[in-house]
Amino acid sequence: MLGGQVLAQDALVVDSPKWSIAIHGGAGTITRERMTPELEAEYEAALQNALDAGARILAEGGTATDAVQAAIVLMEDDPKFNAGRGAVYTWDGANELDASIMDGRDRSAGAVTGVTSIKNPILLADKVRTESVHVFLSGKGAEEFAATQDIETAGPEWFGTERRKEALERVKAQQLSALDIDHKFGTVGAVALDQDGNLAAGTSTGGMTGKRWGRIGDAPVIGAGTYADNRSCAVSATGWGEYFIRVGVAQSICSRLMMFNLLDPEIVKAIRNEPESAETKINEITERREIDSQRAADAVMREVKQLGGDGGVILVTPEGHALYSFNTAGMYRGRATSEGVNEVAIFGEVLAGEE
Ligand code: ASP
């Protein structure tokens, strides 16, 4: 059941002590055949750990932005994921990291790209959001800004792993694209709804193996890899970044939901004409939001696929639905809610766009 709700000037505001979180650790050709039971257990444990860290904060009444960062920091520190430690290598053999975060309450956002010495890029992205007048900082400048903040740095030995180095060597030796070599992307992200009804989204990545020429993917691009707006939803993406930028994936999903929320004639009618039954009516309609939200995410992921891209998204809605949509064989993912949902998963059952 949903708590009391009011139609604010331009948004449906859900006033209830619910919380909800979803996380991802990358999408791609992740199948049982490519995985050992041991590795599967390791990924599940890592995902559960990150999910629990975020969920704990939300259950204790903490903010969505804090929960998102807590979950992402753990995955950035885990070499299994392509973010922070364990990031993929550029063509020139460096680890260039991207991250972004957005607060759906005021749509404040922070992002960094091409940083090489920041231990947890998501924390720097949040400093950009809260301590600077800017949204997006790059490379050397972002690191200069970090030096003015309480941000931990690390040397190349922290980020580098043999597994990712070998992937780069194979890309270079065979002139392969990153997709041929590393069928799973490994970017990490989290989206959350806190008990105050605020949404947040964050994403962190090393990008794609063998990236060159200062290539930037979708992960640090607000609107592409990350978006949050209390009036619609919070989204974090993973996949072939060029396509996610072209589609504007994260904001596109939010915009579709915003249209539902603003224009739903049943809501408007219920509030204006039948105030006595409005709450019941709105509860019914918001229950349906889960289906609307899933459809919106699937439709946008279909667009990505139509253009030739692949990947996935996680989203959380103001009603507390925590959802996934992906058009790859698998996505490292998890979700937990105040209603008792708590799960991590790796392989795909339903492929968006395949129905
Ligand atoms: N989206 C990221 C990028 O294109 C890669 C990923 O999701 O793993 O940089």
Short mmCIF file of C-alpha atoms and ligand atoms in Angstrom, two decimals:
data_model
loop_
_atom_site.label_atom_id
_atom_site.label_comp_id
_atom_site.label_asym_id
_atom_site.label_seq_id
_atom_site.Cartn_x
_atom_site.Cartn_y
_atom_site.Cartn_z
CA MET A 1 0.00 0.00 0.00
CA LEU A 2 1.09 3.49 -0.69
CA GLY A 3 1.16 6.26 1.83
CA GLY A 4 -0.76 9.52 1.60
CA GLN A 5 -0.21 11.45 -1.60
CA VAL A 6 -0.86 14.91 -2.89
CA LEU A 7 -0.75 16.34 -6.33
CA ALA A 8 1.79 19.12 -5.99
CA GLN A 9 1.90 21.92 -8.46
CA ASP A 10 3.59 19.97 -11.19
CA ALA A 11 4.25 16.55 -9.79
CA LEU A 12 2.83 13.55 -8.07
CA VAL A 13 4.50 13.49 -4.68
CA VAL A 14 4.46 10.27 -2.73
CA ASP A 15 4.61 10.98 0.96
CA SER A 16 5.51 7.69 2.64
CA PRO A 17 8.35 6.17 4.61
CA LYS A 18 9.28 3.77 1.83
CA TRP A 19 12.76 3.17 0.54
CA SER A 20 14.14 1.28 -2.38
CA ILE A 21 17.46 0.63 -4.10
CA ALA A 22 18.76 -1.09 -7.23
CA ILE A 23 22.38 -1.65 -8.26
CA HIS A 24 24.23 -2.95 -11.30
CA GLY A 25 27.74 -4.16 -11.96
CA GLY A 26 27.62 -4.16 -15.76
CA ALA A 27 25.74 -5.94 -18.54
CA GLY A 28 26.90 -8.12 -21.43
CA THR A 29 27.34 -11.66 -22.66
CA ILE A 30 27.18 -13.08 -19.17
CA THR A 31 26.02 -16.69 -19.40
CA ARG A 32 26.33 -19.77 -17.18
CA GLU A 33 28.64 -21.36 -19.77
CA ARG A 34 31.12 -18.50 -19.39
CA MET A 35 31.02 -18.58 -15.60
CA THR A 36 32.33 -20.99 -12.97
CA PRO A 37 30.20 -21.64 -9.88
CA GLU A 38 32.98 -20.08 -7.77
CA LEU A 39 33.04 -16.88 -9.81
CA GLU A 40 29.27 -16.72 -9.79
CA ALA A 41 29.29 -16.96 -6.00
CA GLU A 42 31.95 -14.24 -5.80
CA TYR A 43 29.91 -11.86 -7.95
CA GLU A 44 26.75 -12.59 -6.00
CA ALA A 45 28.52 -11.91 -2.71
CA ALA A 46 30.00 -8.66 -4.03
CA LEU A 47 26.61 -7.49 -5.31
CA GLN A 48 24.90 -8.42 -2.05
CA ASN A 49 27.53 -6.54 -0.11
CA ALA A 50 27.03 -3.38 -2.14
CA LEU A 51 23.24 -3.74 -2.01
CA ASP A 52 23.28 -4.21 1.76
CA ALA A 53 25.47 -1.14 2.26
CA GLY A 54 23.02 1.06 0.37
CA ALA A 55 19.92 -0.58 1.87
CA ARG A 56 21.21 -0.14 5.41
CA ILE A 57 21.59 3.60 4.92
CA LEU A 58 18.08 3.89 3.50
CA ALA A 59 16.51 1.72 6.21
CA GLU A 60 18.11 3.96 8.84
CA GLY A 61 16.64 7.06 7.22
CA GLY A 62 19.76 8.18 5.33
CA THR A 63 19.69 10.00 2.02
CA ALA A 64 19.43 8.47 -1.43
CA THR A 65 22.67 10.19 -2.49
CA ASP A 66 24.53 8.63 0.46
CA ALA A 67 23.08 5.19 -0.28
CA VAL A 68 24.08 5.41 -3.95
CA GLN A 69 27.63 6.39 -3.04
CA ALA A 70 27.99 3.68 -0.39
CA ALA A 71 26.96 0.96 -2.83
CA ILE A 72 29.16 2.28 -5.63
CA VAL A 73 32.28 2.78 -3.49
CA LEU A 74 32.25 -0.93 -2.56
CA MET A 75 32.05 -1.94 -6.22
CA GLU A 76 34.72 0.61 -7.20
CA ASP A 77 37.04 -0.99 -4.64
CA ASP A 78 36.32 -4.49 -5.93
CA PRO A 79 38.60 -5.53 -8.84
CA LYS A 80 35.85 -7.69 -10.34
CA PHE A 81 34.11 -4.58 -11.64
CA ASN A 82 35.22 -2.13 -14.29
CA ALA A 83 35.27 0.93 -12.03
CA GLY A 84 37.93 2.30 -9.68
CA ARG A 85 40.16 -0.69 -8.89
CA GLY A 86 39.88 -3.19 -11.75
CA ALA A 87 39.08 -0.55 -14.38
CA VAL A 88 39.83 -1.42 -18.00
CA TYR A 89 42.89 0.02 -19.77
CA THR A 90 43.00 2.69 -22.43
CA TRP A 91 44.91 2.10 -25.67
CA ASP A 92 47.86 3.84 -24.04
CA GLY A 93 47.79 1.56 -21.01
CA ALA A 94 46.22 3.92 -18.46
CA ASN A 95 43.11 3.61 -16.32
CA GLU A 96 40.95 6.64 -17.04
CA LEU A 97 37.91 6.79 -14.84
CA ASP A 98 34.49 8.38 -15.30
CA ALA A 99 31.68 8.87 -12.77
CA SER A 100 28.51 10.86 -12.22
CA ILE A 101 25.81 11.36 -9.63
CA MET A 102 22.49 13.19 -9.58
CA ASP A 103 20.09 14.17 -6.81
CA GLY A 104 16.46 14.01 -7.92
CA ARG A 105 15.34 16.45 -5.25
CA ASP A 106 16.88 19.51 -6.89
CA ARG A 107 18.45 17.92 -9.97
CA SER A 108 21.89 18.91 -8.74
CA ALA A 109 24.48 16.82 -10.53
CA GLY A 110 28.23 16.21 -10.54
CA ALA A 111 30.43 14.31 -12.97
CA VAL A 112 34.09 13.65 -13.70
CA THR A 113 35.79 12.12 -16.71
CA GLY A 114 39.30 10.90 -17.47
CA VAL A 115 40.64 10.98 -13.91
CA THR A 116 43.55 8.66 -13.25
CA SER A 117 44.42 9.06 -9.56
CA ILE A 118 41.09 9.28 -7.74
CA LYS A 119 40.47 6.16 -5.67
CA ASN A 120 36.68 6.55 -5.70
CA PRO A 121 35.54 8.70 -8.63
CA ILE A 122 31.91 8.64 -7.44
CA LEU A 123 32.93 10.56 -4.31
CA LEU A 124 34.66 13.19 -6.45
CA ALA A 125 31.59 13.44 -8.69
CA ASP A 126 29.54 14.15 -5.59
CA LYS A 127 32.00 16.86 -4.49
CA VAL A 128 31.58 18.47 -7.89
CA ARG A 129 27.84 18.39 -7.24
CA THR A 130 27.96 19.79 -3.71
CA GLU A 131 31.15 21.88 -3.54
CA SER A 132 31.51 23.45 -6.96
CA VAL A 133 29.38 25.63 -9.20
CA HIS A 134 29.96 23.20 -12.05
CA VAL A 135 28.47 19.91 -13.18
CA PHE A 136 31.18 18.26 -15.27
CA LEU A 137 34.97 18.38 -14.75
CA SER A 138 37.59 16.55 -16.80
CA GLY A 139 41.09 15.11 -16.42
CA LYS A 140 43.75 17.30 -14.87
CA GLY A 141 41.27 19.99 -13.86
CA ALA A 142 39.09 17.47 -12.05
CA GLU A 143 42.15 16.23 -10.18
CA GLU A 144 43.15 19.78 -9.26
CA PHE A 145 39.66 20.28 -7.88
CA ALA A 146 39.97 16.97 -5.97
CA ALA A 147 43.12 18.30 -4.29
CA THR A 148 41.02 21.09 -2.75
CA GLN A 149 38.59 18.53 -1.31
CA ASP A 150 38.89 15.67 1.12
CA ILE A 151 39.34 13.06 -1.62
CA GLU A 152 41.59 10.01 -1.44
CA THR A 153 44.03 9.45 -4.29
CA ALA A 154 45.79 6.26 -5.43
CA GLY A 155 48.59 5.31 -7.81
CA PRO A 156 48.29 3.20 -10.99
CA GLU A 157 49.15 0.04 -9.02
CA TRP A 158 45.85 0.36 -7.14
CA PHE A 159 43.72 0.44 -10.29
CA GLY A 160 45.63 -2.00 -12.50
CA THR A 161 44.83 -5.72 -12.72
CA GLU A 162 46.40 -8.49 -14.82
CA ARG A 163 43.05 -9.55 -16.22
CA ARG A 164 42.34 -6.10 -17.67
CA LYS A 165 45.92 -5.76 -18.94
CA GLU A 166 45.58 -9.02 -20.85
CA ALA A 167 42.30 -7.78 -22.34
CA LEU A 168 44.09 -4.70 -23.66
CA GLU A 169 46.92 -6.80 -25.07
CA ARG A 170 44.42 -8.98 -26.91
CA VAL A 171 42.63 -5.92 -28.29
CA LYS A 172 45.92 -4.50 -29.56
CA ALA A 173 47.29 -7.76 -30.93
CA GLN A 174 44.15 -8.69 -32.82
CA GLN A 175 42.91 -5.21 -33.65
CA LEU A 176 39.64 -6.14 -31.97
CA SER A 177 37.05 -3.79 -30.66
CA ALA A 178 36.37 -3.67 -26.93
CA LEU A 179 33.15 -5.56 -27.53
CA ASP A 180 34.89 -8.49 -29.19
CA ILE A 181 37.28 -8.86 -26.32
CA ASP A 182 35.25 -8.14 -23.24
CA HIS A 183 31.71 -9.25 -23.67
CA LYS A 184 30.69 -7.87 -20.33
CA PHE A 185 31.05 -4.25 -19.60
CA GLY A 186 31.46 -4.13 -15.81
CA THR A 187 30.46 -0.55 -15.15
CA VAL A 188 28.78 -0.06 -11.76
CA GLY A 189 25.77 1.99 -10.75
CA ALA A 190 23.10 2.50 -8.13
CA VAL A 191 19.71 4.21 -7.91
CA ALA A 192 17.78 4.85 -4.71
CA LEU A 193 14.61 6.26 -3.17
CA ASP A 194 15.00 7.43 0.42
CA GLN A 195 12.37 7.73 3.14
CA ASP A 196 11.95 11.44 2.42
CA GLY A 197 10.84 10.57 -1.10
CA ASN A 198 14.07 11.73 -2.75
CA LEU A 199 15.60 9.86 -5.65
CA ALA A 200 19.28 9.66 -6.66
CA ALA A 201 21.33 7.92 -9.33
CA GLY A 202 25.06 7.32 -9.75
CA THR A 203 27.33 5.51 -12.20
CA SER A 204 31.09 4.80 -12.26
CA THR A 205 33.28 3.16 -14.90
CA GLY A 206 36.68 2.68 -16.48
CA GLY A 207 34.94 2.90 -19.87
CA MET A 208 35.82 0.47 -22.65
CA THR A 209 39.03 -1.51 -23.16
CA GLY A 210 41.38 0.15 -25.62
CA LYS A 211 39.54 3.48 -25.65
CA ARG A 212 41.61 6.22 -27.29
CA TRP A 213 41.73 9.89 -28.03
CA GLY A 214 40.11 10.89 -24.75
CA ARG A 215 36.97 8.91 -25.55
CA ILE A 216 34.15 9.52 -23.06
CA GLY A 217 31.26 7.09 -22.69
CA ASP A 218 27.79 7.63 -21.31
CA ALA A 219 28.53 6.91 -17.65
CA PRO A 220 29.60 10.45 -16.70
CA VAL A 221 27.16 12.12 -19.09
CA ILE A 222 24.13 13.40 -17.18
CA GLY A 223 21.04 12.35 -19.14
CA ALA A 224 22.78 9.44 -20.88
CA GLY A 225 24.24 7.15 -18.19
CA THR A 226 22.74 8.81 -15.12
CA TYR A 227 19.61 10.83 -14.38
CA ALA A 228 17.36 11.45 -11.38
CA ASP A 229 14.27 13.59 -10.96
CA ASN A 230 11.88 13.17 -8.03
CA ARG A 231 8.98 13.74 -10.40
CA SER A 232 9.74 10.69 -12.54
CA CYS A 233 12.53 8.24 -11.66
CA ALA A 234 16.26 7.62 -11.13
CA VAL A 235 18.23 5.69 -13.76
CA SER A 236 21.77 4.34 -14.06
CA ALA A 237 22.92 2.68 -17.27
CA THR A 238 25.60 0.30 -18.47
CA GLY A 239 26.45 -0.77 -21.98
CA TRP A 240 27.87 0.49 -25.21
CA GLY A 241 28.19 4.14 -24.24
CA GLU A 242 28.12 5.68 -27.70
CA TYR A 243 24.57 4.39 -28.22
CA PHE A 244 23.43 5.42 -24.75
CA ILE A 245 24.62 8.96 -25.42
CA ARG A 246 22.86 9.09 -28.79
CA VAL A 247 19.57 7.90 -27.27
CA GLY A 248 19.96 9.95 -24.10
CA VAL A 249 18.86 6.81 -22.29
CA ALA A 250 18.56 7.84 -18.65
CA GLN A 251 16.74 11.11 -19.23
CA SER A 252 14.58 9.62 -21.94
CA ILE A 253 13.20 7.03 -19.51
CA CYS A 254 12.57 9.74 -16.91
CA SER A 255 10.85 11.97 -19.47
CA ARG A 256 8.49 9.21 -20.49
CA LEU A 257 7.49 8.65 -16.86
CA MET A 258 7.15 12.36 -16.26
CA MET A 259 4.62 12.52 -19.06
CA PHE A 260 2.64 9.71 -17.43
CA ASN A 261 2.69 11.52 -14.10
CA LEU A 262 1.70 14.91 -15.43
CA LEU A 263 -0.82 13.87 -17.97
CA ASP A 264 -2.54 10.85 -16.50
CA PRO A 265 -6.16 11.94 -16.95
CA GLU A 266 -7.35 9.55 -14.30
CA ILE A 267 -5.17 11.20 -11.68
CA VAL A 268 -6.21 14.67 -12.69
CA LYS A 269 -9.88 13.67 -12.66
CA ALA A 270 -9.59 11.88 -9.35
CA ILE A 271 -8.01 14.86 -7.64
CA ARG A 272 -10.22 17.52 -9.18
CA ASN A 273 -13.64 15.89 -9.39
CA GLU A 274 -13.77 13.04 -6.92
CA PRO A 275 -11.71 14.12 -3.94
CA GLU A 276 -13.38 11.62 -1.61
CA SER A 277 -12.25 8.63 -3.66
CA ALA A 278 -9.06 10.24 -4.91
CA GLU A 279 -6.68 8.41 -2.62
CA THR A 280 -7.98 4.95 -3.51
CA LYS A 281 -7.92 5.85 -7.17
CA ILE A 282 -4.40 7.17 -7.02
CA ASN A 283 -3.25 4.09 -5.14
CA GLU A 284 -4.64 1.92 -7.92
CA ILE A 285 -2.98 4.03 -10.56
CA THR A 286 0.37 4.12 -8.84
CA GLU A 287 0.31 0.34 -8.50
CA ARG A 288 0.19 0.33 -12.27
CA ARG A 289 3.25 2.55 -12.34
CA GLU A 290 5.39 -0.54 -12.06
CA ILE A 291 4.13 -1.69 -15.44
CA ASP A 292 4.37 1.82 -16.93
CA SER A 293 7.93 2.17 -15.66
CA GLN A 294 9.02 -1.21 -16.96
CA ARG A 295 7.50 -0.38 -20.34
CA ALA A 296 9.23 2.99 -20.49
CA ALA A 297 12.61 1.42 -19.71
CA ASP A 298 12.09 -1.45 -22.16
CA ALA A 299 11.02 0.95 -24.92
CA VAL A 300 14.15 3.06 -24.53
CA MET A 301 16.36 -0.03 -24.40
CA ARG A 302 14.70 -1.18 -27.62
CA GLU A 303 15.74 2.12 -29.19
CA VAL A 304 19.34 1.41 -28.17
CA LYS A 305 19.09 -2.01 -29.73
CA GLN A 306 17.54 -0.68 -32.94
CA LEU A 307 20.56 1.57 -33.40
CA GLY A 308 22.90 -1.39 -32.83
CA GLY A 309 23.86 -0.91 -29.18
CA ASP A 310 23.40 -3.10 -26.15
CA GLY A 311 23.41 -2.90 -22.38
CA GLY A 312 20.97 -2.29 -19.58
CA VAL A 313 19.51 0.07 -17.01
CA ILE A 314 18.33 0.00 -13.42
CA LEU A 315 15.64 2.35 -12.19
CA VAL A 316 13.78 3.29 -9.06
CA THR A 317 10.47 5.18 -9.11
CA PRO A 318 8.92 7.59 -6.60
CA GLU A 319 6.49 4.81 -5.69
CA GLY A 320 9.41 2.59 -4.71
CA HIS A 321 9.49 0.19 -7.64
CA ALA A 322 13.02 -1.05 -8.32
CA LEU A 323 13.33 -2.34 -11.88
CA TYR A 324 15.81 -3.54 -14.52
CA SER A 325 15.77 -3.62 -18.29
CA PHE A 326 18.56 -5.03 -20.44
CA ASN A 327 19.01 -6.38 -23.94
CA THR A 328 22.11 -8.44 -23.19
CA ALA A 329 22.33 -12.05 -22.02
CA GLY A 330 22.98 -10.97 -18.45
CA MET A 331 23.49 -8.06 -16.10
CA TYR A 332 25.08 -8.11 -12.67
CA ARG A 333 22.30 -6.61 -10.60
CA GLY A 334 20.44 -6.43 -7.31
CA ARG A 335 17.50 -4.72 -5.67
CA ALA A 336 16.10 -4.24 -2.18
CA THR A 337 13.06 -2.39 -0.86
CA SER A 338 11.33 -1.57 2.42
CA GLU A 339 8.61 -3.99 1.26
CA GLY A 340 10.96 -6.92 1.73
CA VAL A 341 12.41 -7.40 -1.75
CA ASN A 342 16.06 -8.41 -1.52
CA GLU A 343 17.71 -10.17 -4.46
CA VAL A 344 20.82 -10.30 -6.56
CA ALA A 345 20.92 -11.80 -10.03
CA ILE A 346 23.34 -12.25 -12.91
CA PHE A 347 21.76 -14.04 -15.84
CA GLY A 348 18.85 -12.80 -17.90
CA GLU A 349 15.44 -14.32 -18.13
CA VAL A 350 13.72 -11.75 -20.28
CA LEU A 351 15.50 -9.79 -22.96
CA ALA A 352 13.98 -6.36 -23.47
CA GLY A 353 13.03 -5.96 -27.09
CA GLU A 354 12.73 -9.71 -27.56
CA GLU A 355 9.10 -10.10 -26.57
N1 ASP B 1 28.88 2.49 -20.59
C1 ASP B 1 30.29 2.39 -20.38
C2 ASP B 1 31.02 3.18 -21.44
O1 ASP B 1 30.59 3.17 -22.56
C3 ASP B 1 30.78 1.00 -20.41
C4 ASP B 1 30.05 0.07 -19.50
O2 ASP B 1 28.87 0.23 -19.25
O3 ASP B 1 30.67 -0.87 -19.01
O4 ASP B 1 32.03 3.75 -21.13
#
